[in-house]
PDB file of N, CA and C in Angstrom:
ATOM      1  N   MET U   1     155.372  68.783 153.838  1.00 46.00           N
ATOM      2  CA  MET U   1     155.610  69.705 154.912  1.00 46.00           C
ATOM      3  C   MET U   1     156.369  68.428 155.962  1.00 46.00           C
ATOM      4  N   ALA U   2     157.682  68.573 155.944  1.00 48.00           N
ATOM      5  CA  ALA U   2     158.882  68.528 156.663  1.00 48.00           C
ATOM      6  C   ALA U   2     158.561  68.904 158.322  1.00 48.00           C
ATOM      7  N   GLY U   3     157.873  67.620 159.570  1.00 53.00           N
ATOM      8  CA  GLY U   3     158.354  68.791 160.603  1.00 53.00           C
ATOM      9  C   GLY U   3     156.861  69.124 161.161  1.00 53.00           C
ATOM     10  N   ALA U   4     155.682  69.165 160.128  1.00 60.00           N
ATOM     11  CA  ALA U   4     154.457  69.588 160.259  1.00 60.00           C
ATOM     12  C   ALA U   4     153.666  69.008 161.693  1.00 60.00           C
ATOM     13  N   ARG U   5     153.607  68.304 161.658  1.00 73.00           N
ATOM     14  CA  ARG U   5     152.800  67.113 162.843  1.00 73.00           C
ATOM     15  C   ARG U   5     153.294  67.092 164.401  1.00 73.00           C
ATOM     16  N   TRP U   6     152.579  67.444 164.985  1.00 78.00           N
ATOM     17  CA  TRP U   6     152.640  67.772 166.820  1.00 78.00           C
ATOM     18  C   TRP U   6     151.750  66.875 167.056  1.00 78.00           C
ATOM     19  N   PRO U   7     153.005  65.598 167.753  1.00 81.00           N
ATOM     20  CA  PRO U   7     152.189  64.364 167.815  1.00 81.00           C
ATOM     21  C   PRO U   7     151.373  64.864 169.561  1.00 81.00           C
ATOM     22  N   ALA U   8     152.139  65.638 170.300  1.00 81.00           N
ATOM     23  CA  ALA U   8     151.029  65.730 171.148  1.00 81.00           C
ATOM     24  C   ALA U   8     150.594  66.365 171.468  1.00 81.00           C
ATOM     25  N   LEU U   9     149.925  67.321 170.409  1.00 86.00           N
ATOM     26  CA  LEU U   9     148.373  67.777 170.017  1.00 86.00           C
ATOM     27  C   LEU U   9     147.566  66.956 169.796  1.00 86.00           C
ATOM     28  N   ASP U  10     147.807  65.774 169.180  1.00 83.00           N
ATOM     29  CA  ASP U  10     146.744  64.412 169.066  1.00 83.00           C
ATOM     30  C   ASP U  10     145.662  63.989 170.319  1.00 83.00           C
ATOM     31  N   GLY U  11     146.870  64.180 171.568  1.00 87.00           N
ATOM     32  CA  GLY U  11     145.704  63.749 172.936  1.00 87.00           C
ATOM     33  C   GLY U  11     144.827  64.823 173.184  1.00 87.00           C
ATOM     34  N   VAL U  12     144.815  66.114 172.564  1.00 88.00           N
ATOM     35  CA  VAL U  12     144.300  67.402 172.652  1.00 88.00           C
ATOM     36  C   VAL U  12     142.797  66.660 171.669  1.00 88.00           C
ATOM     37  N   ARG U  13     143.388  66.650 170.993  1.00 86.00           N
ATOM     38  CA  ARG U  13     142.166  66.572 169.408  1.00 86.00           C
ATOM     39  C   ARG U  13     141.384  65.086 170.342  1.00 86.00           C
ATOM     40  N   GLY U  14     141.969  64.322 170.432  1.00 87.00           N
ATOM     41  CA  GLY U  14     141.435  62.831 171.364  1.00 87.00           C
ATOM     42  C   GLY U  14     140.429  63.287 172.279  1.00 87.00           C
ATOM     43  N   ILE U  15     140.754  63.915 173.305  1.00 87.00           N
ATOM     44  CA  ILE U  15     140.165  64.819 174.555  1.00 87.00           C
ATOM     45  C   ILE U  15     138.727  65.812 173.682  1.00 87.00           C
ATOM     46  N   ALA U  16     138.975  66.337 172.626  1.00 88.00           N
ATOM     47  CA  ALA U  16     137.931  67.514 172.122  1.00 88.00           C
ATOM     48  C   ALA U  16     136.719  66.376 171.743  1.00 88.00           C
ATOM     49  N   VAL U  17     137.523  65.220 171.082  1.00 87.00           N
ATOM     50  CA  VAL U  17     136.386  64.015 170.256  1.00 87.00           C
ATOM     51  C   VAL U  17     135.191  63.069 171.397  1.00 87.00           C
ATOM     52  N   LEU U  18     136.134  63.157 172.225  1.00 88.00           N
ATOM     53  CA  LEU U  18     135.640  62.032 173.587  1.00 88.00           C
ATOM     54  C   LEU U  18     134.658  62.828 174.209  1.00 88.00           C
ATOM     55  N   LEU U  19     134.969  64.456 174.764  1.00 86.00           N
ATOM     56  CA  LEU U  19     133.688  65.314 175.455  1.00 86.00           C
ATOM     57  C   LEU U  19     132.828  65.244 174.107  1.00 86.00           C
ATOM     58  N   VAL U  20     133.066  64.983 172.819  1.00 87.00           N
ATOM     59  CA  VAL U  20     131.775  65.053 171.753  1.00 87.00           C
ATOM     60  C   VAL U  20     131.061  64.310 172.282  1.00 87.00           C
ATOM     61  N   VAL U  21     131.508  62.976 171.952  1.00 88.00           N
ATOM     62  CA  VAL U  21     130.960  62.021 172.328  1.00 88.00           C
ATOM     63  C   VAL U  21     130.443  61.741 173.651  1.00 88.00           C
ATOM     64  N   ALA U  22     130.313  61.731 174.609  1.00 87.00           N
ATOM     65  CA  ALA U  22     130.387  61.440 175.582  1.00 87.00           C
ATOM     66  C   ALA U  22     129.144  62.334 175.654  1.00 87.00           C
ATOM     67  N   TYR U  23     128.777  63.786 175.413  1.00 86.00           N
ATOM     68  CA  TYR U  23     127.468  64.666 175.557  1.00 86.00           C
ATOM     69  C   TYR U  23     126.471  63.526 174.456  1.00 86.00           C
ATOM     70  N   HIS U  24     127.118  63.386 173.248  1.00 88.00           N
ATOM     71  CA  HIS U  24     126.002  61.833 172.229  1.00 88.00           C
ATOM     72  C   HIS U  24     125.312  61.021 172.690  1.00 88.00           C
ATOM     73  N   LEU U  25     126.368  60.325 173.741  1.00 89.00           N
ATOM     74  CA  LEU U  25     126.010  59.352 174.155  1.00 89.00           C
ATOM     75  C   LEU U  25     125.411  59.312 175.708  1.00 89.00           C
ATOM     76  N   GLU U  26     125.179  61.157 176.313  1.00 86.00           N
ATOM     77  CA  GLU U  26     124.380  61.152 177.288  1.00 86.00           C
ATOM     78  C   GLU U  26     124.951  61.157 178.895  1.00 86.00           C
ATOM     79  N   LEU U  27     125.997  60.721 178.954  1.00 82.00           N
ATOM     80  CA  LEU U  27     126.606  60.329 179.782  1.00 82.00           C
ATOM     81  C   LEU U  27     126.723  60.893 180.978  1.00 82.00           C
ATOM     82  N   PRO U  28     126.864  60.405 182.057  1.00 82.00           N
ATOM     83  CA  PRO U  28     126.305  61.535 183.236  1.00 82.00           C
ATOM     84  C   PRO U  28     127.739  62.338 183.911  1.00 82.00           C
ATOM     85  N   HIS U  29     127.471  63.553 183.900  1.00 79.00           N
ATOM     86  CA  HIS U  29     128.894  64.350 184.015  1.00 79.00           C
ATOM     87  C   HIS U  29     129.039  64.959 183.144  1.00 79.00           C
ATOM     88  N   SER U  30     128.858  64.568 181.598  1.00 75.00           N
ATOM     89  CA  SER U  30     129.400  65.080 180.635  1.00 75.00           C
ATOM     90  C   SER U  30     128.997  66.617 180.193  1.00 75.00           C
ATOM     91  N   PRO U  31     129.542  67.360 179.892  1.00 72.00           N
ATOM     92  CA  PRO U  31     130.206  68.862 179.438  1.00 72.00           C
ATOM     93  C   PRO U  31     128.499  69.107 178.849  1.00 72.00           C
ATOM     94  N   ARG U  32     128.103  70.028 179.014  1.00 73.00           N
ATOM     95  CA  ARG U  32     126.395  70.123 178.690  1.00 73.00           C
ATOM     96  C   ARG U  32     126.431  70.965 176.363  1.00 73.00           C
ATOM     97  N   GLY U  33     125.696  70.148 176.233  1.00 69.00           N
ATOM     98  CA  GLY U  33     125.889  70.428 174.868  1.00 69.00           C
ATOM     99  C   GLY U  33     127.259  70.428 173.760  1.00 69.00           C
ATOM    100  N   GLY U  34     127.952  69.952 174.521  1.00 77.00           N
ATOM    101  CA  GLY U  34     129.240  69.254 173.448  1.00 77.00           C
ATOM    102  C   GLY U  34     130.199  70.074 173.259  1.00 77.00           C
ATOM    103  N   ALA U  35     129.598  71.543 174.071  1.00 83.00           N
ATOM    104  CA  ALA U  35     130.444  72.719 172.883  1.00 83.00           C
ATOM    105  C   ALA U  35     131.950  72.508 173.545  1.00 83.00           C
ATOM    106  N   ILE U  36     132.047  72.162 174.450  1.00 85.00           N
ATOM    107  CA  ILE U  36     133.555  72.524 174.792  1.00 85.00           C
ATOM    108  C   ILE U  36     134.201  71.586 173.901  1.00 85.00           C
ATOM    109  N   GLY U  37     133.904  70.545 173.405  1.00 85.00           N
ATOM    110  CA  GLY U  37     134.778  69.341 172.713  1.00 85.00           C
ATOM    111  C   GLY U  37     134.971  70.446 171.323  1.00 85.00           C
ATOM    112  N   VAL U  38     133.234  70.659 170.958  1.00 87.00           N
ATOM    113  CA  VAL U  38     133.640  71.455 169.525  1.00 87.00           C
ATOM    114  C   VAL U  38     134.411  72.585 169.435  1.00 87.00           C
ATOM    115  N   THR U  39     134.216  73.229 171.013  1.00 89.00           N
ATOM    116  CA  THR U  39     135.606  74.636 170.656  1.00 89.00           C
ATOM    117  C   THR U  39     136.773  74.199 170.522  1.00 89.00           C
ATOM    118  N   MET U  40     137.571  73.481 171.458  1.00 88.00           N
ATOM    119  CA  MET U  40     138.569  72.839 171.734  1.00 88.00           C
ATOM    120  C   MET U  40     138.787  72.335 170.215  1.00 88.00           C
ATOM    121  N   PHE U  41     138.141  71.348 169.309  1.00 86.00           N
ATOM    122  CA  PHE U  41     138.760  70.883 168.392  1.00 86.00           C
ATOM    123  C   PHE U  41     138.464  72.000 166.968  1.00 86.00           C
ATOM    124  N   PHE U  42     137.491  72.833 167.080  1.00 90.00           N
ATOM    125  CA  PHE U  42     138.013  73.963 165.775  1.00 90.00           C
ATOM    126  C   PHE U  42     138.910  74.707 166.061  1.00 90.00           C
ATOM    127  N   SER U  43     139.012  75.111 167.316  1.00 92.00           N
ATOM    128  CA  SER U  43     140.728  76.099 167.892  1.00 92.00           C
ATOM    129  C   SER U  43     142.186  75.602 167.939  1.00 92.00           C
ATOM    130  N   LEU U  44     141.857  74.235 167.867  1.00 90.00           N
ATOM    131  CA  LEU U  44     143.247  73.375 167.474  1.00 90.00           C
ATOM    132  C   LEU U  44     143.209  72.894 165.580  1.00 90.00           C
ATOM    133  N   SER U  45     142.091  72.905 165.059  1.00 88.00           N
ATOM    134  CA  SER U  45     142.567  73.085 163.918  1.00 88.00           C
ATOM    135  C   SER U  45     142.242  73.802 163.513  1.00 88.00           C
ATOM    136  N   GLY U  46     142.203  75.351 163.769  1.00 90.00           N
ATOM    137  CA  GLY U  46     142.726  76.625 163.715  1.00 90.00           C
ATOM    138  C   GLY U  46     144.097  76.927 163.303  1.00 90.00           C
ATOM    139  N   PHE U  47     144.197  76.590 164.616  1.00 91.00           N
ATOM    140  CA  PHE U  47     145.778  76.595 165.244  1.00 91.00           C
ATOM    141  C   PHE U  47     146.899  75.890 164.068  1.00 91.00           C
ATOM    142  N   LEU U  48     146.851  74.450 163.829  1.00 87.00           N
ATOM    143  CA  LEU U  48     147.238  73.897 162.709  1.00 87.00           C
ATOM    144  C   LEU U  48     147.461  74.240 161.481  1.00 87.00           C
ATOM    145  N   ILE U  49     146.165  74.382 161.040  1.00 90.00           N
ATOM    146  CA  ILE U  49     146.080  75.747 159.374  1.00 90.00           C
ATOM    147  C   ILE U  49     146.740  76.704 159.482  1.00 90.00           C
ATOM    148  N   THR U  50     146.644  77.523 160.642  1.00 92.00           N
ATOM    149  CA  THR U  50     147.718  78.877 160.842  1.00 92.00           C
ATOM    150  C   THR U  50     149.311  78.131 160.635  1.00 92.00           C
ATOM    151  N   SER U  51     149.169  77.919 161.173  1.00 90.00           N
ATOM    152  CA  SER U  51     151.261  77.207 161.055  1.00 90.00           C
ATOM    153  C   SER U  51     151.077  76.627 160.048  1.00 90.00           C
ATOM    154  N   LEU U  52     150.279  76.318 159.621  1.00 88.00           N
ATOM    155  CA  LEU U  52     151.079  75.792 158.007  1.00 88.00           C
ATOM    156  C   LEU U  52     151.451  76.795 157.676  1.00 88.00           C
ATOM    157  N   LEU U  53     150.157  77.492 157.142  1.00 92.00           N
ATOM    158  CA  LEU U  53     150.056  78.881 156.522  1.00 92.00           C
ATOM    159  C   LEU U  53     151.204  79.457 156.629  1.00 92.00           C
ATOM    160  N   LEU U  54     151.527  79.941 158.325  1.00 93.00           N
ATOM    161  CA  LEU U  54     153.038  80.585 158.577  1.00 93.00           C
ATOM    162  C   LEU U  54     154.126  79.952 157.869  1.00 93.00           C
ATOM    163  N   ARG U  55     154.545  78.182 157.640  1.00 91.00           N
ATOM    164  CA  ARG U  55     155.119  78.101 157.705  1.00 91.00           C
ATOM    165  C   ARG U  55     155.547  78.253 156.226  1.00 91.00           C
ATOM    166  N   GLU U  56     154.616  78.388 155.105  1.00 92.00           N
ATOM    167  CA  GLU U  56     154.862  78.715 153.579  1.00 92.00           C
ATOM    168  C   GLU U  56     155.007  80.036 153.534  1.00 92.00           C
ATOM    169  N   ALA U  57     153.806  81.013 154.373  1.00 94.00           N
ATOM    170  CA  ALA U  57     155.025  82.064 153.648  1.00 94.00           C
ATOM    171  C   ALA U  57     156.273  82.309 154.291  1.00 94.00           C
ATOM    172  N   ASP U  58     156.878  82.233 155.275  1.00 94.00           N
ATOM    173  CA  ASP U  58     158.284  81.946 155.975  1.00 94.00           C
ATOM    174  C   ASP U  58     158.924  81.080 154.891  1.00 94.00           C
ATOM    175  N   GLU U  59     158.819  79.928 154.734  1.00 93.00           N
ATOM    176  CA  GLU U  59     159.825  79.315 153.662  1.00 93.00           C
ATOM    177  C   GLU U  59     159.815  79.535 151.924  1.00 93.00           C
ATOM    178  N   ARG U  60     158.551  80.277 151.370  1.00 92.00           N
ATOM    179  CA  ARG U  60     158.460  80.162 150.084  1.00 92.00           C
ATOM    180  C   ARG U  60     157.986  81.746 149.775  1.00 92.00           C
ATOM    181  N   GLY U  61     158.148  83.166 150.916  1.00 93.00           N
ATOM    182  CA  GLY U  61     157.981  83.794 151.001  1.00 93.00           C
ATOM    183  C   GLY U  61     156.063  85.104 150.447  1.00 93.00           C
ATOM    184  N   SER U  62     155.506  83.633 149.521  1.00 93.00           N
ATOM    185  CA  SER U  62     154.034  83.926 150.381  1.00 93.00           C
ATOM    186  C   SER U  62     153.375  82.577 149.977  1.00 93.00           C
ATOM    187  N   ILE U  63     151.820  82.826 149.976  1.00 92.00           N
ATOM    188  CA  ILE U  63     151.292  81.621 150.033  1.00 92.00           C
ATOM    189  C   ILE U  63     150.368  81.349 148.965  1.00 92.00           C
ATOM    190  N   ASP U  64     150.611  80.143 148.884  1.00 93.00           N
ATOM    191  CA  ASP U  64     150.069  79.560 146.936  1.00 93.00           C
ATOM    192  C   ASP U  64     148.553  79.105 147.528  1.00 93.00           C
ATOM    193  N   LEU U  65     147.125  80.178 147.789  1.00 92.00           N
ATOM    194  CA  LEU U  65     145.980  78.947 148.392  1.00 92.00           C
ATOM    195  C   LEU U  65     145.462  78.244 147.480  1.00 92.00           C
ATOM    196  N   PRO U  66     145.506  78.643 146.107  1.00 94.00           N
ATOM    197  CA  PRO U  66     144.779  77.525 145.298  1.00 94.00           C
ATOM    198  C   PRO U  66     145.366  75.953 145.939  1.00 94.00           C
ATOM    199  N   SER U  67     147.288  76.120 145.963  1.00 93.00           N
ATOM    200  CA  SER U  67     147.584  74.703 145.921  1.00 93.00           C
ATOM    201  C   SER U  67     147.605  74.383 147.637  1.00 93.00           C
ATOM    202  N   PHE U  68     147.413  75.241 148.337  1.00 91.00           N
ATOM    203  CA  PHE U  68     147.302  75.295 149.844  1.00 91.00           C
ATOM    204  C   PHE U  68     146.019  74.225 150.143  1.00 91.00           C
ATOM    205  N   SER U  69     144.976  75.151 149.278  1.00 92.00           N
ATOM    206  CA  SER U  69     143.405  74.691 149.184  1.00 92.00           C
ATOM    207  C   SER U  69     143.560  73.161 148.739  1.00 92.00           C
ATOM    208  N   MET U  70     144.232  72.800 148.002  1.00 94.00           N
ATOM    209  CA  MET U  70     144.167  71.539 146.848  1.00 94.00           C
ATOM    210  C   MET U  70     144.710  70.299 147.865  1.00 94.00           C
ATOM    211  N   ARG U  71     145.783  70.500 148.576  1.00 90.00           N
ATOM    212  CA  ARG U  71     146.872  70.243 149.300  1.00 90.00           C
ATOM    213  C   ARG U  71     145.135  69.439 150.791  1.00 90.00           C
ATOM    214  N   ARG U  72     144.590  70.294 151.167  1.00 89.00           N
ATOM    215  CA  ARG U  72     143.809  70.105 152.201  1.00 89.00           C
ATOM    216  C   ARG U  72     142.864  69.242 151.515  1.00 89.00           C
ATOM    217  N   VAL U  73     142.385  69.222 150.239  1.00 93.00           N
ATOM    218  CA  VAL U  73     140.858  69.064 150.103  1.00 93.00           C
ATOM    219  C   VAL U  73     141.821  67.283 149.459  1.00 93.00           C
ATOM    220  N   LEU U  74     142.945  67.265 148.738  1.00 93.00           N
ATOM    221  CA  LEU U  74     143.454  65.756 149.370  1.00 93.00           C
ATOM    222  C   LEU U  74     144.018  65.402 150.196  1.00 93.00           C
ATOM    223  N   ARG U  75     144.118  65.709 151.169  1.00 89.00           N
ATOM    224  CA  ARG U  75     143.937  65.045 152.193  1.00 89.00           C
ATOM    225  C   ARG U  75     142.922  64.329 152.959  1.00 89.00           C
ATOM    226  N   LEU U  76     142.005  65.128 152.661  1.00 89.00           N
ATOM    227  CA  LEU U  76     140.566  64.960 153.706  1.00 89.00           C
ATOM    228  C   LEU U  76     139.334  64.099 152.641  1.00 89.00           C
ATOM    229  N   VAL U  77     139.601  64.198 151.347  1.00 93.00           N
ATOM    230  CA  VAL U  77     138.511  63.178 150.273  1.00 93.00           C
ATOM    231  C   VAL U  77     138.629  61.701 151.022  1.00 93.00           C
ATOM    232  N   PRO U  78     140.006  61.219 151.195  1.00 91.00           N
ATOM    233  CA  PRO U  78     140.024  60.026 151.235  1.00 91.00           C
ATOM    234  C   PRO U  78     139.303  59.444 152.894  1.00 91.00           C
ATOM    235  N   ALA U  79     139.002  60.244 153.888  1.00 88.00           N
ATOM    236  CA  ALA U  79     138.017  59.851 154.930  1.00 88.00           C
ATOM    237  C   ALA U  79     136.695  60.403 154.721  1.00 88.00           C
ATOM    238  N   LEU U  80     136.323  61.095 153.646  1.00 87.00           N
ATOM    239  CA  LEU U  80     135.284  61.356 153.508  1.00 87.00           C
ATOM    240  C   LEU U  80     134.915  60.308 152.501  1.00 87.00           C
ATOM    241  N   THR U  81     135.233  59.691 151.931  1.00 87.00           N
ATOM    242  CA  THR U  81     134.970  58.428 150.856  1.00 87.00           C
ATOM    243  C   THR U  81     135.062  57.304 152.089  1.00 87.00           C
TER     244      THR U  81
END
């Protein structure tokens, strides 16, 4: 989908990942449990996925959940392998 990328949110995602890494490296003054970074990351992911679903519903009048799921799988599989 054209225009679905929000570059400004990459920085927020990067901060979330750094908070989790800081916790695992046991850096001084890092957030306890890394929960802040994990919460930020999943909140941002939920927002972006919901945005994609709303855009598809707006453009097509409905959401093709099997196709949507397959697009997510095809996007994630290269990173997982």
